[in-house]
Short mmCIF file of C-alpha atoms in Angstrom, two decimals:
data_model
loop_
_atom_site.label_atom_id
_atom_site.label_comp_id
_atom_site.label_asym_id
_atom_site.label_seq_id
_atom_site.Cartn_x
_atom_site.Cartn_y
_atom_site.Cartn_z
CA LYS A 1143 38.44 43.02 83.15
CA MET A 1144 37.83 46.69 82.49
CA SER A 1145 39.47 47.77 85.77
CA THR A 1146 42.45 45.51 85.03
CA LEU A 1147 42.76 47.02 81.56
CA ASN A 1148 42.65 50.54 83.01
CA MET A 1149 45.24 49.61 85.59
CA ASN A 1150 47.50 48.18 82.89
CA ARG A 1151 47.10 51.35 80.83
CA THR A 1152 47.92 53.48 83.86
CA GLN A 1153 51.00 51.42 84.59
CA ALA A 1154 52.04 51.62 80.93
CA VAL A 1155 51.77 55.41 81.00
CA LYS A 1156 53.83 55.57 84.20
CA TRP A 1157 56.52 53.31 82.75
CA GLY A 1158 56.47 55.38 79.57
CA ILE A 1159 57.18 58.54 81.57
CA THR A 1160 59.84 56.73 83.60
CA ILE A 1161 61.71 55.75 80.42
CA LEU A 1162 60.98 58.80 78.26
CA LEU A 1163 62.00 61.54 80.70
CA PRO A 1164 65.51 60.16 81.39
CA ALA A 1165 65.88 59.58 77.62
CA LEU A 1166 65.09 63.23 76.96
CA VAL A 1167 67.60 64.29 79.61
CA TYR A 1168 70.21 62.11 77.87
CA LEU A 1169 69.70 64.15 74.69
CA ILE A 1170 70.97 67.31 76.41
CA PRO A 1171 74.43 67.91 74.92
CA THR A 1172 77.45 67.90 77.21
CA ASN A 1173 80.14 70.55 77.47
CA GLU A 1174 83.07 71.47 79.72
CA GLN A 1175 80.78 72.28 82.61
CA TYR A 1176 78.06 69.66 82.03
CA THR A 1177 80.17 66.53 81.56
CA ALA A 1178 79.29 63.08 80.24
CA ASN A 1179 79.51 61.64 83.78
CA MET A 1180 77.12 64.32 85.05
CA ARG A 1181 74.68 63.42 82.29
CA LEU A 1182 74.82 59.70 83.09
CA PHE A 1183 74.37 60.47 86.78
CA LEU A 1184 71.35 62.69 86.11
CA VAL A 1185 69.73 60.18 83.75
CA SER A 1186 70.11 57.20 86.09
CA THR A 1187 69.08 59.18 89.18
CA ILE A 1188 65.92 60.57 87.54
CA PHE A 1189 65.04 57.05 86.36
CA TYR A 1190 65.19 55.62 89.88
CA LEU A 1191 63.47 58.63 91.46
CA LEU A 1192 60.57 58.16 89.03
CA ILE A 1193 60.41 54.49 90.04
CA LEU A 1194 60.18 55.70 93.64
CA ALA A 1195 57.55 58.32 92.77
CA PHE A 1196 55.32 55.86 90.90
CA GLU A 1197 55.83 53.17 93.58
CA PHE A 1198 56.56 50.35 91.12
CA PHE A 1199 58.52 48.46 93.79
CA ASP A 1200 59.18 48.67 97.50
CA THR A 1201 61.36 51.69 98.34
CA ILE A 1202 64.28 49.47 99.28
CA VAL A 1203 64.71 48.18 95.69
CA PRO A 1204 65.58 51.47 93.91
CA SER A 1205 67.39 52.62 97.05
CA ILE A 1206 69.87 49.75 96.60
CA LEU A 1207 70.02 49.73 92.80
CA MET A 1208 70.54 53.47 92.31
CA PRO A 1209 73.98 53.86 93.95
CA MET A 1210 75.13 50.52 92.53
CA THR A 1211 74.16 51.70 89.03
CA TRP A 1212 76.44 54.72 89.41
CA VAL A 1213 79.28 52.37 90.33
CA VAL A 1214 78.62 49.98 87.42
CA LEU A 1215 78.47 52.90 84.97
CA GLY A 1216 81.80 54.17 86.30
CA ILE A 1217 80.32 57.50 87.41
CA VAL A 1218 81.63 57.34 90.99
CA PRO A 1219 83.72 54.81 92.95
CA LEU A 1220 82.02 52.33 95.27
CA THR A 1221 83.42 53.99 98.40
CA GLN A 1222 81.77 57.28 97.46
CA ALA A 1223 78.43 55.78 96.43
CA MET A 1224 78.18 53.84 99.70
CA SER A 1225 79.75 56.48 101.97
CA PRO A 1226 76.46 57.21 103.85
CA TRP A 1227 76.63 53.69 105.29
CA LEU A 1228 79.90 54.62 106.98
CA SER A 1229 78.42 57.65 108.73
CA THR A 1230 76.71 57.80 112.12
CA THR A 1231 73.54 59.13 110.45
CA MET A 1232 72.39 55.69 109.28
CA TYR A 1233 72.58 54.19 112.76
CA MET A 1234 71.12 57.31 114.33
CA VAL A 1235 68.04 56.94 112.12
CA LEU A 1236 67.69 53.22 112.89
CA GLY A 1237 67.81 54.03 116.61
CA ALA A 1238 65.15 56.73 116.23
CA LEU A 1239 62.88 54.39 114.25
CA PHE A 1240 63.32 51.68 116.90
CA LEU A 1241 62.53 54.21 119.63
CA ALA A 1242 59.30 55.23 117.91
CA ASN A 1243 58.30 51.57 117.47
CA SER A 1244 59.01 50.76 121.12
CA LEU A 1245 57.06 53.72 122.52
CA ASN A 1246 54.18 52.99 120.16
CA GLU A 1247 54.14 49.29 121.09
CA SER A 1248 54.10 50.16 124.80
CA GLY A 1249 50.93 52.22 124.29
CA LEU A 1250 52.45 55.48 125.57
CA LEU A 1251 52.05 57.38 122.28
CA ASP A 1252 48.41 56.32 121.91
CA ARG A 1253 47.69 57.39 125.49
CA ILE A 1254 49.15 60.86 124.99
CA SER A 1255 47.36 61.47 121.67
CA PHE A 1256 44.01 60.18 123.02
CA TRP A 1257 44.35 62.37 126.13
CA ILE A 1258 45.00 65.51 124.07
CA MET A 1259 42.08 64.76 121.73
CA SER A 1260 39.70 63.96 124.60
CA LYS A 1261 40.34 67.45 126.00
CA THR A 1262 40.08 69.44 122.76
CA ALA A 1263 37.82 67.78 120.18
CA ASN A 1264 34.52 69.54 121.01
CA SER A 1265 34.02 71.25 117.61
CA TRP A 1266 35.29 70.92 114.02
CA PHE A 1267 38.15 73.41 114.39
CA MET A 1268 39.05 72.15 117.87
CA THR A 1269 39.03 68.56 116.60
CA LEU A 1270 41.57 69.58 113.95
CA THR A 1271 43.50 71.57 116.56
CA GLY A 1272 43.60 68.54 118.85
CA LEU A 1273 44.94 66.36 116.04
CA TYR A 1274 47.51 69.04 115.21
CA LEU A 1275 48.67 69.41 118.83
CA ALA A 1276 48.80 65.63 119.32
CA GLY A 1277 50.88 65.34 116.16
CA VAL A 1278 53.33 68.02 117.30
CA VAL A 1279 53.75 66.45 120.74
CA LEU A 1280 54.33 62.98 119.27
CA THR A 1281 56.71 64.42 116.66
CA VAL A 1282 58.78 65.95 119.46
CA MET A 1283 58.68 62.68 121.43
CA THR A 1284 59.68 60.52 118.46
CA PHE A 1285 62.12 63.05 116.95
CA GLY A 1286 60.18 63.33 113.70
CA GLN A 1287 58.81 59.80 113.29
CA ALA A 1288 55.15 60.27 114.33
CA TYR A 1289 53.48 60.59 110.92
CA ILE A 1290 52.67 56.87 110.51
CA LEU A 1291 51.10 56.62 113.97
CA MET A 1292 49.03 59.80 113.51
CA ALA A 1293 47.92 58.77 110.00
CA ALA A 1294 46.62 55.48 111.41
CA LEU A 1295 44.85 57.32 114.23
CA CYS A 1296 43.24 59.74 111.75
CA LEU A 1297 42.10 56.91 109.52
CA GLY A 1298 40.44 55.30 112.55
CA LEU A 1299 38.68 58.59 113.33
CA VAL A 1300 37.42 58.96 109.73
CA LYS A 1301 36.03 55.42 109.79
CA SER A 1302 34.48 55.63 113.25
CA LEU A 1303 32.64 58.87 112.40
CA ASN A 1304 31.59 57.50 108.96
CA LEU A 1305 32.99 60.56 107.21
CA GLY A 1306 33.86 58.84 103.93
CA ILE A 1307 36.44 60.41 101.60
CA GLY A 1308 35.69 64.10 101.19
CA LYS A 1309 36.07 67.53 102.75
CA ALA A 1310 36.08 66.36 106.35
CA SER A 1311 38.63 63.61 105.80
CA ALA A 1312 40.84 66.06 103.86
CA GLY A 1313 40.74 68.50 106.77
CA ILE A 1314 41.70 65.72 109.16
CA GLY A 1315 44.51 64.75 106.81
CA MET A 1316 45.80 68.33 106.73
CA ALA A 1317 45.81 68.45 110.55
CA CYS A 1318 47.80 65.21 110.55
CA MET A 1319 50.33 66.48 107.98
CA LEU A 1320 50.81 69.88 109.62
CA GLY A 1321 51.31 68.27 113.04
CA THR A 1322 53.74 65.58 111.92
CA CYS A 1323 55.19 66.19 108.43
CA THR A 1324 55.44 70.00 108.46
CA ALA A 1325 56.16 70.03 112.20
CA LYS A 1326 59.61 68.62 111.41
CA SER A 1327 60.56 72.16 110.41
CA PHE A 1328 59.97 73.59 113.90
CA THR A 1329 60.90 70.57 116.03
CA TYR A 1330 64.01 68.41 116.16
CA CYS A 1331 63.88 65.70 113.48
CA SER A 1332 66.70 63.17 113.83
CA LEU A 1333 66.54 62.13 110.17
CA VAL A 1334 66.58 65.67 108.76
CA TYR A 1335 69.37 67.08 110.89
CA GLY A 1336 71.24 63.78 110.90
CA VAL A 1337 71.61 64.19 107.14
CA LEU A 1338 71.86 67.96 106.87
CA VAL A 1339 74.38 68.83 109.58
CA PRO A 1340 77.18 66.48 108.40
CA VAL A 1341 76.92 67.56 104.75
CA THR A 1342 77.19 71.26 105.68
CA LYS A 1343 80.69 70.53 106.97
CA ILE A 1344 82.12 68.74 103.92
CA GLY A 1345 84.67 71.00 102.24
CA THR A 1346 83.55 74.10 104.18
CA PRO A 1347 85.01 76.16 107.03
CA LEU A 1348 82.79 74.11 109.35
CA GLU A 1349 84.82 70.97 108.68
CA GLY A 1350 86.42 69.82 111.91
CA THR A 1351 84.25 72.06 114.10
CA ASN A 1352 81.50 71.01 116.54
CA PHE A 1353 78.77 72.87 114.59
CA ASP A 1354 75.40 71.22 115.25
CA VAL A 1355 71.67 71.85 115.48
CA TYR A 1356 70.53 71.31 119.04
CA PHE A 1357 67.26 69.81 120.25
CA LEU A 1358 65.93 72.80 122.18
CA ASN A 1359 67.37 75.45 119.84
CA SER A 1360 65.69 73.91 116.81
CA MET A 1361 62.30 74.46 118.46
CA LEU A 1362 62.94 77.90 119.94
CA ASP A 1363 64.58 79.22 116.78
CA ASN A 1364 61.64 78.18 114.60
CA LEU A 1365 58.77 78.69 117.05
CA PRO A 1366 56.80 81.16 114.84
CA MET A 1367 56.13 78.42 112.29
CA PHE A 1368 54.11 76.52 114.90
CA PHE A 1369 51.61 79.38 114.85
CA VAL A 1370 51.83 79.76 111.05
CA CYS A 1371 50.83 76.10 110.67
CA TRP A 1372 48.01 76.66 113.15
CA PHE A 1373 46.79 79.56 110.98
CA ILE A 1374 46.93 77.29 107.92
CA LEU A 1375 44.88 74.77 109.89
CA TRP A 1376 42.29 77.44 110.73
CA LEU A 1377 42.04 78.29 107.04
CA THR A 1378 41.64 74.59 106.27
CA ALA A 1379 38.81 74.34 108.79
CA LEU A 1380 36.98 77.10 106.89
CA ILE A 1381 37.62 75.77 103.37
CA PHE A 1382 37.07 72.09 104.18
CA LYS A 1383 34.16 72.51 106.56
CA PRO A 1384 31.96 69.39 106.72
CA GLU A 1385 28.23 69.64 106.04
CA GLN A 1386 27.35 68.21 109.46
CA ALA A 1387 28.83 69.17 112.81
CA ILE A 1388 31.64 66.90 113.95
CA GLU A 1389 32.64 66.30 117.55
CA GLY A 1390 35.18 63.56 118.13
CA ARG A 1391 35.72 64.08 121.84
CA SER A 1392 33.66 61.09 122.97
CA TYR A 1393 35.45 58.80 120.48
CA PHE A 1394 38.86 59.63 121.93
CA LYS A 1395 37.62 59.52 125.51
CA GLU A 1396 36.41 55.97 124.93
CA LYS A 1397 39.79 55.07 123.44
CA LEU A 1398 41.60 56.60 126.42
CA ASP A 1399 39.40 54.83 128.95
CA ALA A 1400 40.03 51.52 127.20
CA LEU A 1401 43.77 51.87 127.87
CA GLY A 1402 43.25 51.83 131.66
CA PRO A 1403 45.83 53.29 134.08
CA LEU A 1404 49.42 54.06 133.11
CA THR A 1405 51.37 50.79 132.98
CA VAL A 1406 54.83 50.04 134.34
CA ARG A 1407 56.00 49.43 130.77
CA GLU A 1408 54.86 52.90 129.70
CA LYS A 1409 56.58 54.48 132.71
CA LYS A 1410 59.88 52.77 131.83
CA GLY A 1411 59.60 53.91 128.21
CA LEU A 1412 58.92 57.46 129.35
CA ALA A 1413 61.93 57.35 131.68
CA ILE A 1414 64.29 56.31 128.86
CA LEU A 1415 62.80 58.99 126.62
CA ILE A 1416 63.48 61.60 129.32
CA ILE A 1417 67.11 60.39 129.58
CA LEU A 1418 67.50 60.78 125.81
CA VAL A 1419 66.00 64.28 125.87
CA LEU A 1420 68.35 65.25 128.73
CA TYR A 1421 71.28 63.96 126.68
CA LEU A 1422 70.18 66.09 123.71
CA LEU A 1423 69.62 69.16 125.87
CA THR A 1424 73.13 68.91 127.32
CA VAL A 1425 74.98 68.36 124.02
CA PRO A 1426 76.28 72.00 124.14
CA LEU A 1427 77.86 71.13 127.50
CA HIS A 1428 79.36 67.66 126.94
CA HIS A 1429 80.02 68.17 123.17
CA LEU A 1430 79.36 64.52 122.32
CA ASP A 1431 77.79 63.80 118.94
CA THR A 1432 73.99 64.14 118.93
CA ALA A 1433 73.85 60.87 117.00
CA TYR A 1434 75.30 58.88 119.91
CA GLY A 1435 72.14 59.43 121.96
CA PHE A 1436 70.03 57.73 119.29
CA ILE A 1437 72.64 55.06 118.57
CA PHE A 1438 72.85 53.79 122.17
CA LEU A 1439 69.99 54.92 124.43
CA PRO A 1440 66.89 53.53 122.60
CA TRP A 1441 68.29 49.99 122.80
CA LEU A 1442 68.15 50.15 126.60
CA MET A 1443 64.48 49.29 126.16
CA LEU A 1444 65.50 45.71 125.31
CA LEU A 1445 67.47 45.09 128.53
CA PRO A 1446 66.22 42.45 130.98
CA GLY A 1447 64.22 44.10 133.73
CA ILE A 1448 63.26 46.98 131.45
CA ASN A 1449 61.55 45.08 128.61
CA VAL A 1450 59.80 48.07 127.07
CA ALA A 1451 60.65 46.84 123.57
CA THR A 1452 60.26 43.35 122.12
CA GLU A 1453 61.61 41.43 119.15
CA GLU A 1454 58.64 42.80 117.21
CA SER A 1455 59.91 46.34 117.86
CA ILE A 1456 63.03 45.41 115.89
CA ARG A 1457 61.25 43.50 113.13
CA ALA A 1458 58.78 46.37 112.64
CA ILE A 1459 61.53 48.92 111.92
CA PRO A 1460 60.85 50.31 108.41
CA TYR A 1461 64.33 49.50 107.12
CA SER A 1462 63.36 50.78 103.68
CA ILE A 1463 63.36 54.32 105.16
CA ALA A 1464 66.97 53.88 106.27
CA PHE A 1465 68.00 52.57 102.84
CA PHE A 1466 66.10 55.40 101.17
CA MET A 1467 67.80 57.97 103.41
CA ALA A 1468 71.24 56.56 102.58
CA SER A 1469 70.52 56.72 98.85
CA CYS A 1470 69.32 60.31 99.15
CA MET A 1471 72.49 61.25 101.01
CA ALA A 1472 74.49 59.50 98.30
CA ILE A 1473 72.71 61.54 95.60
CA GLY A 1474 73.82 64.73 97.28
CA THR A 1475 77.40 63.73 98.06
CA CYS A 1476 77.99 62.24 94.61
CA ALA A 1477 76.29 65.14 92.83
CA THR A 1478 78.46 67.56 94.77
CA ALA A 1479 81.60 65.59 93.91
CA LEU A 1480 80.63 65.65 90.22
CA GLY A 1481 80.16 69.43 90.33
CA PHE A 1482 76.37 69.78 90.23
CA GLY A 1483 76.33 71.99 93.30
CA ASP A 1484 78.86 74.38 91.77
CA LEU A 1485 76.91 74.39 88.47
CA VAL A 1486 73.65 75.33 90.17
CA MET A 1487 75.37 77.83 92.45
CA LYS A 1488 77.01 79.52 89.47
CA PHE A 1489 73.56 80.10 87.99
CA ALA A 1490 72.20 81.18 91.37
CA ALA A 1491 75.15 83.42 92.32
CA PRO A 1492 73.49 86.77 91.44
CA TYR A 1493 70.59 85.96 93.75
CA LEU A 1494 72.65 84.37 96.53
CA THR A 1495 74.97 87.38 96.79
CA SER A 1496 72.12 89.86 97.13
CA PRO A 1497 72.51 92.16 100.16
CA ASN A 1498 68.76 91.75 100.70
CA LEU A 1499 68.24 88.62 102.79
CA GLY A 1500 64.59 88.48 101.74
CA VAL A 1501 65.62 88.16 98.08
CA MET A 1502 68.30 85.59 98.91
CA PHE A 1503 66.13 83.45 101.16
CA GLY A 1504 63.15 83.72 98.81
CA PHE A 1505 65.30 82.49 95.92
CA VAL A 1506 66.59 79.52 97.94
CA PHE A 1507 63.01 78.66 98.91
CA LEU A 1508 61.84 78.75 95.28
CA LEU A 1509 64.92 76.82 94.10
CA VAL A 1510 64.23 74.00 96.58
CA PHE A 1511 60.52 74.14 95.70
CA VAL A 1512 61.34 73.49 92.01
CA MET A 1513 64.06 70.91 92.74
CA ASN A 1514 61.59 69.00 94.93
CA PHE A 1515 59.75 67.86 91.80
CA LEU A 1516 62.91 66.08 90.60
CA MET A 1517 64.79 65.18 93.78
CA THR A 1518 63.94 64.19 97.33
CA PRO A 1519 64.50 66.80 100.07
CA LEU A 1520 67.24 64.66 101.65
CA ALA A 1521 69.10 64.65 98.34
CA ILE A 1522 68.62 68.41 98.04
CA PHE A 1523 70.02 68.86 101.55
CA SER A 1524 73.06 66.81 100.60
CA MET A 1525 73.62 68.78 97.39
CA PHE A 1526 73.11 72.32 98.68
CA GLY A 1527 74.17 72.06 102.33
CA ALA A 1528 77.87 72.71 101.71
CA PRO A 1529 77.47 75.37 98.95
CA LEU A 1530 75.07 77.39 101.11
CA THR A 1531 77.49 77.16 104.03
CA ASN A 1532 80.17 78.64 101.77
CA VAL A 1533 77.74 81.40 100.74
CA ALA A 1534 77.16 82.19 104.42
CA TYR A 1535 80.93 82.23 105.01
CA ALA A 1536 81.47 84.60 102.07
CA MET A 1537 78.84 86.96 103.50
CA ASN A 1538 80.21 86.67 107.05
CA LEU A 1539 76.93 85.17 108.29
CA ASP A 1540 76.25 82.27 110.63
CA PRO A 1541 75.32 79.22 108.46
CA LEU A 1542 72.59 78.13 110.91
CA PRO A 1543 69.74 80.13 109.27
CA PHE A 1544 70.69 78.63 105.89
CA VAL A 1545 70.39 75.15 107.42
CA TYR A 1546 66.97 76.02 108.81
CA LEU A 1547 65.97 77.59 105.49
CA LEU A 1548 66.62 74.35 103.60
CA VAL A 1549 64.41 72.49 106.07
CA HIS A 1550 61.57 75.00 105.73
CA SER A 1551 61.85 75.15 101.95
CA SER A 1552 61.46 71.39 101.62
CA GLU A 1553 58.01 71.55 103.26
CA ALA A 1554 56.51 73.37 100.25
CA VAL A 1555 55.24 70.27 98.43
CA VAL A 1556 52.43 70.20 95.87
CA LEU A 1557 52.27 66.45 95.18
CA PRO A 1558 52.61 63.65 97.75
CA TYR A 1559 55.54 61.88 96.06
CA GLU A 1560 57.85 64.85 96.66
CA TYR A 1561 58.48 64.04 100.34
CA VAL A 1562 58.10 60.58 101.90
CA PRO A 1563 56.23 61.60 105.11
CA TYR A 1564 53.51 63.30 103.03
CA LEU A 1565 53.37 60.29 100.73
CA VAL A 1566 52.95 57.95 103.71
CA VAL A 1567 50.01 59.96 105.11
CA PHE A 1568 48.44 60.21 101.65
CA SER A 1569 48.82 56.45 101.11
CA PHE A 1570 46.40 55.74 104.00
CA GLY A 1571 43.70 56.65 101.50
CA PHE A 1572 41.53 59.23 103.27
CA ILE A 1573 42.72 62.25 101.23
CA ARG A 1574 41.80 62.72 97.57
CA MET A 1575 44.60 63.86 95.26
CA SER A 1576 42.57 66.91 94.19
CA ASP A 1577 42.14 67.93 97.83
CA PHE A 1578 45.84 67.38 98.56
CA VAL A 1579 46.79 69.69 95.67
CA LYS A 1580 44.16 72.28 96.65
CA MET A 1581 45.47 72.40 100.22
CA SER A 1582 49.06 72.65 98.98
CA LEU A 1583 48.24 75.58 96.71
CA TYR A 1584 47.35 77.82 99.64
CA LYS A 1585 49.77 76.28 102.12
CA CYS A 1586 52.92 76.86 100.01
CA PRO A 1587 52.56 80.64 99.42
CA ILE A 1588 51.50 81.23 103.04
CA TYR A 1589 54.55 79.28 104.20
CA LEU A 1590 56.93 81.23 101.93
CA ILE A 1591 55.50 84.62 102.93
CA SER A 1592 55.72 83.64 106.60
CA VAL A 1593 59.39 82.69 106.27
CA LEU A 1594 60.19 86.05 104.66
CA VAL A 1595 57.91 88.32 106.71
CA ILE A 1596 57.87 86.61 110.12
CA LEU A 1597 60.80 84.20 110.43
CA ILE A 1598 63.61 86.45 109.12
CA PRO A 1599 62.77 89.35 111.52
CA TYR A 1600 62.41 86.80 114.33
CA TRP A 1601 65.84 85.35 113.54
CA ARG A 1602 67.32 88.86 113.57
CA LEU A 1603 65.66 89.55 116.92
CA ILE A 1604 66.98 86.41 118.66
CA GLY A 1605 70.42 86.56 116.99
CA VAL A 1606 70.20 83.55 114.64
CA ILE A 1607 71.06 85.89 111.77
CA ALA A 1608 74.31 87.31 113.04
CA PRO A 1609 77.97 87.71 112.02
CA TRP A 1610 79.80 84.40 111.98
CA SER A 1611 82.80 83.63 114.12
CA ILE A 1612 84.19 80.10 114.40
#
């Protein structure tokens, strides 16, 4: 009874915040720049984002109700609220999620992660390094969708070694998050760039061009952050060092041995994956949309004679992620149409026109860091993608580093609810909230400093930061 009472009190507090905060926002007076429609949009959006943050319902519920609420309130027309459903991004994401399911179901992803861990996990730091490297490899292979698989693998490791919930499990969780969640910033993530690239073109000089972020370039251009995350992992190994020595090599070797030799099904899945990667690598040559590779090629796994995927691969697709992504895109496109982007950019103009790129990029990083508490990164991408492209155009700079900067800035999260991949890993239950926050408090400043001190000079060196010519 006592636990039920406490749970009810906790839920009551959460609902109180969910209702009170939008009500307070509604009290902000409107003016010529901050219109009544903008206020209604902000109030309703914050309400549904709080519902998402507190996990009152499955993600799909607020993801459907939020855009429809804007329509009912007369804030935006139906065609605008539902415009993400008419883009290739939605179907690109569904294809990527299906691909990850199919490769996971075939056993190929487990085999690769177990092999990496069986070769590296001979000490505490090397165990974390193995998890990190396995996460990065699987993130590349699944185009950003490996965090669920790695979280499950890490939970199994925590249980098998009887670590409980403490320092060791937190360190394992950090290795998982750096290798899968944060790794999206230095690998090619279909969901991130599928949202970000199209919105950078809306109403900007990029509209009608073939501007894109390419598979190989996204990794080469952001390579230093792989080593920055590895340094953060080393620091984690020191701070969250377990009391007893941990060596997980034998655990993963047993898992690998249990899989037996490479199966025909795994070989077929790997072959289709290679075809998709070749398609992505040759986009600069054939100039077809990156999204088409994800829309068509993963479904080859269902063809008779191939049979890598099954009906379960389709049923297991987390459709709520696709709905959530569409709603986040809608937040950005509708907010931009209402003038929120211009309002924020007007405030930010003195910092965004600074001749010092360190000041400009640092301000964007901090702006996204603060906005992350109120909006999802995908919504932030949608809101600021086009304005930052126009800033780049005004300064005669290539917009590509601004695109990358938004991706990097979104990784500076303090609380799990701010970004879905981190929330998913946290929800597996082997990381305490206090440990998550503690790890974030040293990760975020290190990440920011690294962007300013390492990444900007690197971009200058390789020509990412360069004069723009269409």
